[in-house]
Short mmCIF file of C-alpha atoms in Angstrom, two decimals:
data_model
loop_
_atom_site.label_atom_id
_atom_site.label_comp_id
_atom_site.label_asym_id
_atom_site.label_seq_id
_atom_site.Cartn_x
_atom_site.Cartn_y
_atom_site.Cartn_z
CA MET A 1 5.99 18.41 14.57
CA ILE A 2 3.44 15.91 12.04
CA VAL A 3 3.64 14.37 8.84
CA MET A 4 -0.07 14.31 7.62
CA LYS A 5 -0.18 12.16 3.80
CA PHE A 6 -3.06 12.80 1.53
CA GLY A 7 -4.13 10.28 -0.84
CA GLY A 8 -4.83 10.75 -5.07
CA SER A 9 -9.04 10.41 -3.98
CA SER A 10 -7.92 13.29 -1.37
CA VAL A 11 -6.24 15.51 -3.75
CA ALA A 12 -8.13 14.57 -6.94
CA ASN A 13 -9.78 17.30 -8.30
CA ARG A 14 -10.48 21.56 -6.57
CA GLY A 15 -13.39 19.98 -4.01
CA GLN A 16 -11.17 17.94 -2.90
CA ILE A 17 -8.37 20.17 -2.37
CA GLU A 18 -9.88 22.95 -0.87
CA LYS A 19 -11.00 20.71 2.07
CA VAL A 20 -7.41 19.20 2.04
CA LEU A 21 -6.62 23.41 2.57
CA ALA A 22 -9.26 23.85 5.71
CA ILE A 23 -7.37 20.44 7.49
CA VAL A 24 -3.81 22.22 7.06
CA ARG A 25 -4.58 25.22 7.78
CA SER A 26 -6.32 23.70 11.48
CA ALA A 27 -3.31 21.48 12.41
CA ARG A 28 -0.20 25.00 11.39
CA GLU A 29 0.39 24.79 14.76
CA ARG A 30 1.60 21.80 14.81
CA ALA A 31 4.24 21.94 12.19
CA PRO A 32 2.76 19.84 9.10
CA VAL A 33 4.59 18.74 6.99
CA VAL A 34 2.34 17.70 3.84
CA VAL A 35 3.73 14.07 1.54
CA SER A 36 0.72 13.83 -1.31
CA SER A 37 -0.06 10.97 -4.09
CA ALA A 38 -0.61 12.28 -7.43
CA HIS A 39 -4.32 13.41 -8.65
CA LYS A 40 -6.49 10.63 -8.27
CA GLY A 41 -6.23 8.85 -12.14
CA ILE A 42 -3.09 10.50 -13.23
CA THR A 43 -0.26 7.56 -12.48
CA ASP A 44 -2.68 5.24 -14.60
CA ALA A 45 -2.31 7.70 -17.10
CA LEU A 46 1.07 7.89 -16.44
CA VAL A 47 2.15 4.01 -16.52
CA ASN A 48 -0.59 3.13 -19.88
CA ALA A 49 0.88 5.85 -21.61
CA ALA A 50 4.69 4.96 -21.08
CA LYS A 51 3.11 0.85 -22.08
CA ALA A 52 1.53 2.47 -25.51
CA ALA A 53 4.67 4.67 -25.90
CA ALA A 54 6.97 1.16 -26.35
CA SER A 55 4.52 -0.68 -28.56
CA GLY A 56 5.22 1.89 -31.13
CA GLU A 57 1.15 3.41 -30.01
CA LEU A 58 2.04 7.60 -28.36
CA ASP A 59 -0.42 9.98 -29.05
CA SER A 60 -3.65 8.81 -28.18
CA GLU A 61 -2.10 7.90 -24.63
CA GLN A 62 0.82 10.61 -24.46
CA ILE A 63 -2.11 13.66 -24.10
CA ALA A 64 -4.74 11.50 -21.05
CA PRO A 65 -2.37 12.17 -17.82
CA ILE A 66 -1.19 16.08 -19.88
CA GLU A 67 -5.05 17.08 -20.48
CA ARG A 68 -6.19 15.72 -17.26
CA GLN A 69 -3.51 17.36 -14.85
CA ARG A 70 -4.15 20.86 -17.46
CA GLU A 71 -7.70 20.62 -16.29
CA LEU A 72 -6.18 20.15 -12.46
CA LEU A 73 -4.56 23.10 -13.13
CA ALA A 74 -7.72 25.06 -14.71
CA GLU A 75 -10.03 23.68 -12.03
CA LEU A 76 -7.56 25.51 -9.65
CA GLU A 77 -6.45 28.67 -10.95
CA CYS A 78 -3.24 28.15 -11.67
CA PRO A 79 -1.23 29.81 -14.19
CA PRO A 80 -2.02 27.67 -17.24
CA ASP A 81 2.16 27.29 -17.73
CA LEU A 82 2.55 26.32 -14.27
CA LEU A 83 3.26 22.74 -15.46
CA ASP A 84 5.34 23.20 -19.39
CA PRO A 85 8.64 22.31 -18.05
CA PHE A 86 7.36 18.87 -17.08
CA PHE A 87 5.19 18.67 -20.09
CA ALA A 88 7.76 18.82 -22.84
CA GLU A 89 10.02 17.31 -20.48
CA LEU A 90 7.49 13.89 -20.03
CA GLY A 91 6.61 13.90 -24.13
CA ASP A 92 10.34 13.68 -24.86
CA LEU A 93 10.51 10.85 -22.45
CA LEU A 94 7.65 9.10 -24.03
CA ARG A 95 8.69 10.20 -27.49
CA GLY A 96 12.38 8.57 -26.50
CA ILE A 97 10.81 5.39 -25.31
CA SER A 98 8.56 5.48 -28.20
CA LEU A 99 11.39 5.39 -30.68
CA VAL A 100 13.60 2.42 -28.93
CA LYS A 101 10.50 0.88 -27.94
CA GLU A 102 12.10 -0.22 -24.90
CA LEU A 103 10.37 0.06 -20.86
CA SER A 104 12.94 -0.52 -18.40
CA PRO A 105 11.97 -0.66 -14.68
CA ARG A 106 13.88 3.41 -14.52
CA SER A 107 11.83 4.20 -17.40
CA LEU A 108 8.78 3.62 -15.80
CA ASP A 109 9.70 4.74 -12.57
CA TYR A 110 10.80 8.13 -14.22
CA VAL A 111 7.48 8.54 -15.83
CA SER A 112 6.27 7.51 -13.07
CA SER A 113 6.98 9.82 -11.32
CA PHE A 114 4.79 12.73 -12.57
CA GLY A 115 2.27 12.17 -10.99
CA GLU A 116 3.65 13.30 -7.64
CA ARG A 117 5.90 16.02 -8.82
CA MET A 118 3.28 17.80 -10.70
CA SER A 119 0.43 18.00 -8.10
CA VAL A 120 3.05 18.75 -5.43
CA ARG A 121 3.36 21.74 -7.32
CA ALA A 122 -0.57 22.17 -8.24
CA ILE A 123 -1.43 21.76 -4.54
CA ALA A 124 1.09 24.24 -2.82
CA ASP A 125 -0.03 27.01 -5.33
CA PHE A 126 -3.62 26.74 -5.02
CA MET A 127 -3.00 26.83 -0.95
CA THR A 128 -0.38 29.77 -1.04
CA ARG A 129 -2.57 31.72 -3.52
CA ASN A 130 -6.33 30.76 -0.46
CA GLY A 131 -3.83 32.28 2.69
CA LEU A 132 -1.77 29.29 3.29
CA PRO A 133 1.69 29.99 2.64
CA ALA A 134 2.97 26.62 0.66
CA ARG A 135 6.31 25.27 -0.96
CA ALA A 136 6.36 22.49 -3.17
CA HIS A 137 9.13 20.28 -2.54
CA ASP A 138 10.82 16.83 -4.38
CA VAL A 139 11.19 15.00 -1.21
CA TRP A 140 15.02 13.76 -2.99
CA GLU A 141 16.10 17.62 -2.54
CA LEU A 142 15.28 17.26 1.07
CA GLY A 143 17.76 13.87 1.95
CA PHE A 144 15.55 10.97 0.22
CA VAL A 145 18.19 9.20 -1.70
CA THR A 146 17.69 5.99 -2.31
CA ASN A 147 19.28 2.50 -3.58
CA SER A 148 18.83 1.49 -8.00
CA LYS A 149 16.13 -0.45 -7.00
CA PHE A 150 13.04 0.47 -9.45
CA GLY A 151 10.03 0.17 -9.01
CA ARG A 152 10.66 -1.09 -5.54
CA ALA A 153 13.07 1.43 -4.27
CA ARG A 154 14.33 2.06 -0.50
CA PRO A 155 16.66 4.95 1.14
CA VAL A 156 20.18 4.23 1.53
CA GLU A 157 21.58 3.62 5.32
CA GLY A 158 21.88 6.86 7.37
CA TRP A 159 19.60 8.94 5.21
CA GLU A 160 17.92 10.15 8.07
CA LEU A 161 20.76 12.90 9.03
CA GLY A 162 20.75 14.92 5.54
CA CYS A 163 16.84 15.07 5.72
CA ARG A 164 17.02 16.48 9.45
CA GLU A 165 19.81 18.67 7.75
CA ALA A 166 17.50 19.60 5.22
CA PHE A 167 14.36 19.86 6.93
CA ALA A 168 15.70 22.21 9.72
CA ARG A 169 16.95 24.58 7.10
CA LEU A 170 13.29 24.90 5.42
CA PRO A 171 11.40 28.55 6.04
CA ALA A 172 9.56 27.99 9.08
CA ASP A 173 6.01 30.05 7.76
CA GLU A 174 5.55 28.00 5.00
CA VAL A 175 4.35 24.58 4.98
CA PRO A 176 6.16 22.40 3.15
CA ILE A 177 4.31 19.98 0.36
CA VAL A 178 6.06 17.06 -0.53
CA THR A 179 6.03 14.01 -3.05
CA GLY A 180 5.39 10.70 -1.72
CA PHE A 181 6.29 7.58 -4.04
CA VAL A 182 9.06 8.50 -5.93
CA GLY A 183 13.54 9.38 -4.98
CA LYS A 184 16.24 9.29 -6.30
CA ASN A 185 19.77 7.33 -6.33
CA ASP A 186 23.59 8.33 -6.21
CA ALA A 187 22.98 8.37 -9.88
CA GLY A 188 21.15 10.92 -9.76
CA GLU A 189 18.52 9.38 -11.07
CA ILE A 190 14.46 8.36 -10.73
CA THR A 191 13.09 6.05 -8.91
CA THR A 192 9.52 4.87 -7.19
CA VAL A 193 9.34 2.75 -3.68
CA GLY A 194 6.56 0.72 -5.45
CA ARG A 195 2.62 1.82 -6.29
CA ASN A 196 0.55 3.58 -3.49
CA GLY A 197 3.95 4.17 -1.65
CA SER A 198 3.85 7.79 -0.66
CA ASP A 199 1.97 6.12 2.81
CA LEU A 200 5.93 4.42 3.00
CA THR A 201 7.31 8.20 1.94
CA ALA A 202 5.20 9.97 5.06
CA SER A 203 5.87 6.97 7.43
CA LEU A 204 9.62 6.73 7.10
CA LEU A 205 10.02 10.36 6.66
CA GLY A 206 8.21 10.67 10.21
CA GLY A 207 10.71 8.24 11.57
CA ALA A 208 13.31 10.34 10.40
CA LEU A 209 11.72 13.38 11.72
CA ALA A 210 11.02 11.87 15.38
CA ALA A 211 7.58 13.46 14.06
CA GLU A 212 4.09 13.65 16.91
CA GLU A 213 2.30 11.52 14.61
CA VAL A 214 1.94 10.30 10.77
CA GLN A 215 -1.51 10.45 9.62
CA ILE A 216 -2.70 9.13 6.72
CA TRP A 217 -5.82 11.03 5.13
CA THR A 218 -7.88 8.91 2.63
CA ASP A 219 -11.44 8.30 1.85
CA THR A 220 -12.72 5.75 4.50
CA ASP A 221 -13.45 6.09 8.63
CA GLY A 222 -9.99 4.84 9.45
CA VAL A 223 -9.48 0.76 9.44
CA MET A 224 -12.77 -0.64 9.20
CA THR A 225 -13.56 -4.14 10.35
CA ALA A 226 -14.09 -5.16 5.85
CA ASP A 227 -13.27 -4.12 2.89
CA PRO A 228 -16.77 -1.39 2.80
CA SER A 229 -16.90 -2.05 -0.89
CA VAL A 230 -18.00 -5.55 -0.08
CA VAL A 231 -19.23 -5.21 3.17
CA THR A 232 -21.97 -2.54 3.93
CA GLY A 233 -21.78 -2.36 7.39
CA ALA A 234 -18.31 -2.37 7.67
CA ARG A 235 -17.12 -0.61 11.17
CA ASN A 236 -14.31 1.49 12.72
CA ILE A 237 -11.52 0.58 14.36
CA PRO A 238 -10.74 2.99 17.04
CA HIS A 239 -7.86 1.37 18.01
CA MET A 240 -5.02 -0.90 17.05
CA ARG A 241 -1.78 -2.30 17.79
CA PHE A 242 0.69 -2.21 14.59
CA ASP A 243 1.17 -6.21 14.45
CA GLU A 244 -2.33 -6.34 13.72
CA ALA A 245 -2.69 -2.86 11.38
CA ALA A 246 0.35 -5.05 9.44
CA GLU A 247 -1.25 -8.53 9.58
CA LEU A 248 -4.43 -6.05 7.87
CA ALA A 249 -1.81 -3.97 5.10
CA TYR A 250 -0.10 -7.08 4.25
CA PHE A 251 -3.59 -9.61 3.61
CA GLY A 252 -5.42 -6.93 1.56
CA SER A 253 -6.37 -4.14 3.00
CA ARG A 254 -6.62 -1.43 0.86
CA VAL A 255 -6.01 1.28 3.37
CA LEU A 256 -1.99 1.11 4.29
CA HIS A 257 0.82 0.05 2.36
CA PRO A 258 1.91 -2.79 3.07
CA SER A 259 5.39 -1.45 4.79
CA THR A 260 4.00 1.82 5.88
CA LEU A 261 4.08 0.59 9.54
CA LEU A 262 7.55 -0.72 9.75
CA PRO A 263 9.70 2.89 10.32
CA ALA A 264 6.32 4.46 12.28
CA MET A 265 7.10 1.34 14.39
CA SER A 266 11.07 1.27 14.73
CA SER A 267 10.41 4.60 15.93
CA ASP A 268 7.68 3.54 18.28
CA ILE A 269 5.61 6.72 16.28
CA PRO A 270 1.23 6.52 16.06
CA VAL A 271 0.18 6.04 12.33
CA ARG A 272 -4.14 7.50 12.32
CA VAL A 273 -5.49 7.05 9.51
CA LEU A 274 -8.17 9.73 9.11
CA ASN A 275 -11.57 10.68 6.07
CA THR A 276 -11.05 13.76 4.32
CA ASN A 277 -14.54 13.82 3.52
CA ARG A 278 -14.92 13.38 7.19
CA PRO A 279 -11.27 15.53 9.26
CA GLU A 280 -13.72 15.56 12.38
CA HIS A 281 -13.86 11.59 11.80
CA CYS A 282 -11.39 9.76 15.00
CA GLY A 283 -10.05 7.54 12.52
CA THR A 284 -8.01 4.27 13.30
CA VAL A 285 -5.18 5.28 15.73
CA ILE A 286 -2.41 2.44 15.52
CA GLU A 287 0.79 2.61 18.09
CA THR A 288 2.38 -0.02 20.07
CA ILE A 289 -0.33 -0.49 23.55
CA ALA A 290 -3.08 0.14 22.31
CA ALA A 291 -6.21 0.25 23.93
CA PRO A 292 -8.30 -2.76 24.55
CA ASN A 293 -10.36 -4.48 22.35
CA PRO A 294 -12.61 -7.43 24.03
CA SER A 295 -13.70 -8.23 20.40
CA ALA A 296 -12.05 -11.56 19.41
CA THR A 297 -11.61 -10.53 16.07
CA THR A 298 -10.11 -7.08 14.71
CA SER A 299 -10.61 -7.00 10.81
CA ILE A 300 -11.46 -9.22 7.40
CA ALA A 301 -9.09 -8.54 4.86
CA TYR A 302 -8.44 -10.67 1.39
CA LYS A 303 -6.01 -10.68 -1.56
CA GLU A 304 -6.55 -12.13 -4.63
CA GLY A 305 -5.14 -12.82 -7.70
CA GLN A 306 -3.24 -15.49 -5.93
CA SER A 307 -1.57 -18.49 -7.60
CA VAL A 308 -0.73 -21.99 -6.04
CA LEU A 309 2.08 -24.43 -6.64
CA VAL A 310 1.34 -27.46 -5.68
CA LEU A 311 4.70 -30.39 -5.56
CA ARG A 312 4.41 -33.91 -4.91
CA THR A 313 7.23 -36.60 -4.27
CA THR A 314 8.31 -39.39 -2.35
CA ARG A 315 11.99 -38.31 -2.11
CA MET A 316 10.51 -35.86 0.59
CA PHE A 317 9.69 -38.85 3.06
CA ALA A 318 12.29 -38.01 5.35
CA GLN A 319 14.83 -36.40 3.42
CA VAL A 320 16.72 -33.87 5.81
CA GLY A 321 17.42 -30.10 3.04
CA PHE A 322 14.59 -30.98 0.67
CA LEU A 323 12.79 -27.62 1.69
CA ALA A 324 15.30 -25.67 1.30
CA ARG A 325 15.77 -26.75 -2.63
CA VAL A 326 12.48 -26.09 -2.83
CA PHE A 327 13.00 -22.15 -1.20
CA GLU A 328 16.29 -21.87 -2.86
CA VAL A 329 14.10 -22.21 -6.10
CA LEU A 330 11.74 -19.79 -5.93
CA GLY A 331 14.19 -17.21 -4.40
CA ARG A 332 16.20 -17.49 -7.86
CA HIS A 333 12.40 -16.89 -9.30
CA ARG A 334 11.80 -14.29 -7.21
CA VAL A 335 8.52 -15.82 -5.78
CA ASP A 336 7.13 -14.41 -2.52
CA VAL A 337 5.10 -17.04 -0.23
CA ASP A 338 2.04 -16.17 1.28
CA MET A 339 0.47 -19.58 2.59
CA ILE A 340 2.16 -22.62 2.84
CA SER A 341 1.12 -26.10 4.05
CA THR A 342 3.85 -29.00 3.97
CA SER A 343 3.21 -32.91 4.43
CA GLU A 344 5.94 -35.89 4.53
CA VAL A 345 5.17 -35.75 0.81
CA SER A 346 3.71 -32.66 -0.62
CA ILE A 347 3.79 -29.03 -0.77
CA SER A 348 1.17 -26.43 -1.11
CA LEU A 349 1.95 -22.72 -1.23
CA THR A 350 0.63 -19.57 -3.05
CA SER A 351 2.31 -16.16 -4.14
CA ALA A 352 1.23 -13.46 -6.20
CA ASN A 353 3.82 -13.56 -8.85
CA ARG A 354 2.16 -15.59 -10.99
CA PRO A 355 5.35 -15.71 -13.58
CA GLY A 356 7.99 -16.01 -11.12
CA LEU A 357 5.73 -19.16 -9.78
CA GLU A 358 5.64 -20.80 -13.20
CA ALA A 359 9.73 -20.20 -14.06
CA ALA A 360 10.37 -21.88 -10.72
CA ALA A 361 7.41 -24.73 -11.67
CA ALA A 362 9.17 -25.47 -14.45
CA GLU A 363 12.65 -26.71 -12.56
CA LEU A 364 10.63 -28.30 -9.82
CA ARG A 365 8.49 -30.83 -12.75
CA ALA A 366 12.19 -32.94 -12.07
CA ASP A 367 11.71 -33.01 -8.67
CA GLY A 368 8.46 -34.09 -8.68
CA GLU A 369 4.89 -34.26 -10.05
CA VAL A 370 3.86 -30.09 -10.12
CA GLU A 371 0.32 -28.37 -10.08
CA LEU A 372 -0.70 -24.47 -10.51
CA HIS A 373 -3.83 -23.26 -9.69
CA HIS A 374 -4.43 -19.48 -10.81
CA GLY A 375 -7.17 -17.18 -9.30
CA ARG A 376 -7.32 -18.00 -5.46
CA ALA A 377 -7.56 -15.16 -2.46
CA ILE A 378 -6.47 -15.30 0.38
CA LEU A 379 -8.79 -15.01 3.50
CA VAL A 380 -7.75 -13.85 6.64
CA VAL A 381 -9.35 -13.26 10.37
CA VAL A 382 -7.22 -11.05 11.75
CA GLY A 383 -7.91 -10.35 16.13
CA ARG A 384 -5.73 -10.50 18.88
CA HIS A 385 -7.58 -12.48 20.97
CA LEU A 386 -8.06 -15.70 18.54
CA PRO A 387 -5.91 -18.03 20.77
CA GLU A 388 -7.52 -17.05 23.55
CA ARG A 389 -10.98 -18.41 21.86
CA PRO A 390 -12.10 -22.53 21.70
CA GLY A 391 -13.21 -23.25 18.93
CA LEU A 392 -12.92 -19.98 17.43
CA GLY A 393 -11.65 -21.92 14.26
CA VAL A 394 -13.85 -24.15 13.73
CA ARG A 395 -16.93 -21.29 13.59
CA ILE A 396 -15.32 -19.37 11.04
CA LEU A 397 -14.91 -22.66 8.80
CA GLN A 398 -18.11 -23.77 9.41
CA GLY A 399 -19.11 -20.10 8.20
CA VAL A 400 -17.30 -20.03 5.14
CA ALA A 401 -18.61 -23.36 4.13
CA GLY A 402 -22.43 -22.44 5.19
CA ALA A 403 -21.93 -19.53 2.35
CA GLY A 404 -20.63 -22.34 -0.21
CA VAL A 405 -17.16 -21.37 -0.31
CA ASN A 406 -14.83 -24.08 -0.47
CA VAL A 407 -11.53 -23.77 1.81
CA GLU A 408 -8.91 -25.14 -0.17
CA MET A 409 -5.87 -24.40 2.37
CA ILE A 410 -5.61 -23.49 5.93
CA SER A 411 -2.67 -21.08 7.28
CA TYR A 412 -2.76 -20.75 11.42
CA GLY A 413 0.68 -20.33 13.74
CA MET A 414 0.63 -20.85 17.00
CA ASP A 415 -0.41 -17.95 18.88
CA SER A 416 -0.81 -16.41 15.67
CA ILE A 417 -3.44 -13.29 15.45
CA ASN A 418 -4.37 -13.75 11.89
CA PHE A 419 -6.46 -17.04 10.90
CA THR A 420 -6.29 -17.43 6.60
CA MET A 421 -7.83 -19.21 4.59
CA LEU A 422 -6.79 -20.15 0.37
CA ILE A 423 -10.50 -19.67 -1.62
CA ASN A 424 -11.72 -18.73 -5.70
CA ASP A 425 -11.74 -15.33 -6.23
CA ALA A 426 -14.91 -15.03 -7.38
CA ASP A 427 -16.36 -16.25 -3.41
CA ILE A 428 -14.70 -12.82 -1.79
CA GLY A 429 -17.89 -11.33 -0.92
CA ARG A 430 -20.04 -14.21 0.09
CA ALA A 431 -17.33 -15.15 2.33
CA VAL A 432 -16.52 -11.59 3.50
CA ALA A 433 -20.24 -10.59 4.12
CA VAL A 434 -21.14 -14.59 6.34
CA LEU A 435 -17.85 -13.62 7.96
CA HIS A 436 -18.55 -10.36 9.06
CA GLU A 437 -22.65 -10.73 10.01
CA MET A 438 -20.56 -13.85 12.43
CA LEU A 439 -18.26 -11.68 13.50
CA PHE A 440 -19.00 -8.26 14.32
CA GLU A 441 -22.61 -7.63 13.94
CA PRO A 442 -24.73 -7.46 16.70
CA SER A 443 -26.18 -10.52 16.53
CA GLY A 444 -23.47 -12.74 15.88
CA PRO A 445 -21.99 -15.06 18.22
CA GLU A 446 -17.99 -13.05 18.97
CA THR A 447 -19.65 -9.67 19.07
CA LYS A 448 -19.97 -10.62 23.21
CA PRO A 449 -17.31 -8.79 25.38
CA GLY A 450 -14.02 -11.41 26.21
CA PRO A 451 -11.16 -11.14 27.67
CA THR A 452 -8.41 -8.18 27.46
CA ALA A 453 -4.93 -8.15 26.63
#
């Protein structure tokens, strides 16, 4: 068995879904389980409709996701009434939100779920009519029971047994087309695992079902040496270790959801990232023990929209437990820290949670002088051989400085596989371009072979 996840761009229209059909048909002997995202743009339209309903502006926004889905049904030549029950349910839900003028996390998950629930039914219908028997399934029908953390739900302990039993009952002659991104809690309330979470759904199912591998089908040739939208010369990385891919996913790589790799790592199931538009390409295989990579570096990633909190106080000096107090405040305001640097009298830390950081800053002013800065980006160079190359960090910083980019913070742990810098959002393009030229292009100083792992 293999689990094949197709993202929104892979199921965006009939042309793309025809490619998906051909890919799944070619894998039929491997017992594929297909996990699908919503059609491209539908989830954004649903979220906008929910927000508009909460503000009382219902009519025009409500129509957008329904009309786009109707257009896709017509493109696929599905029965025009295939999704009428969903359109009616969605309309009732948005009207209810507009009446109370309140959009709770639970209601937002409910609205957001319609994208995947509608797409799997349209895709299954299209595949069946084109010679590949398929059936749509909401993932909760297959044992995917979650907790009640709306917007970031995770499966409850022991869910895997129910999942395996549910899949064992499915007809062997049909391809399951399963909703990604969504779930249900024990109370029967719809939850989501977070935006772009269909990758995570696929990885969790792969682990539960002991799949041969999990395939993530997207619109790039696997994981790349940099964001192709920023660096036109970005190259494919054929083999990666889980720890390298996890660092890249967390620090902004657009290919994988940050949590995708955890279930695969714990089950030791390879994750293969492939291009729906070029299925013949080898893509990237991510596994525990990867093929040797002679380059010092693997890839460059960035994570924009960071805010920085700087706390300066002499009360830190030789004070046991001061940092514990700071992190207790951050924890209460749900601030997830990405970078941190400390001295005897100051702390600098970053987070993408601006509201939480602002709330924490108000409390921490009782302990010293606090500054907040916004519009920053984390820029990270990942490579399994970074600790083995003396002076590489210096050359990275020189390269960034040569591009006229100021580095405001640095983080590099002992034996770390990532070298992390904080820069201005506006400088991402220049910094990534110069680093890619230096580290990955033939004339760069770091492209010559080095020691293997």
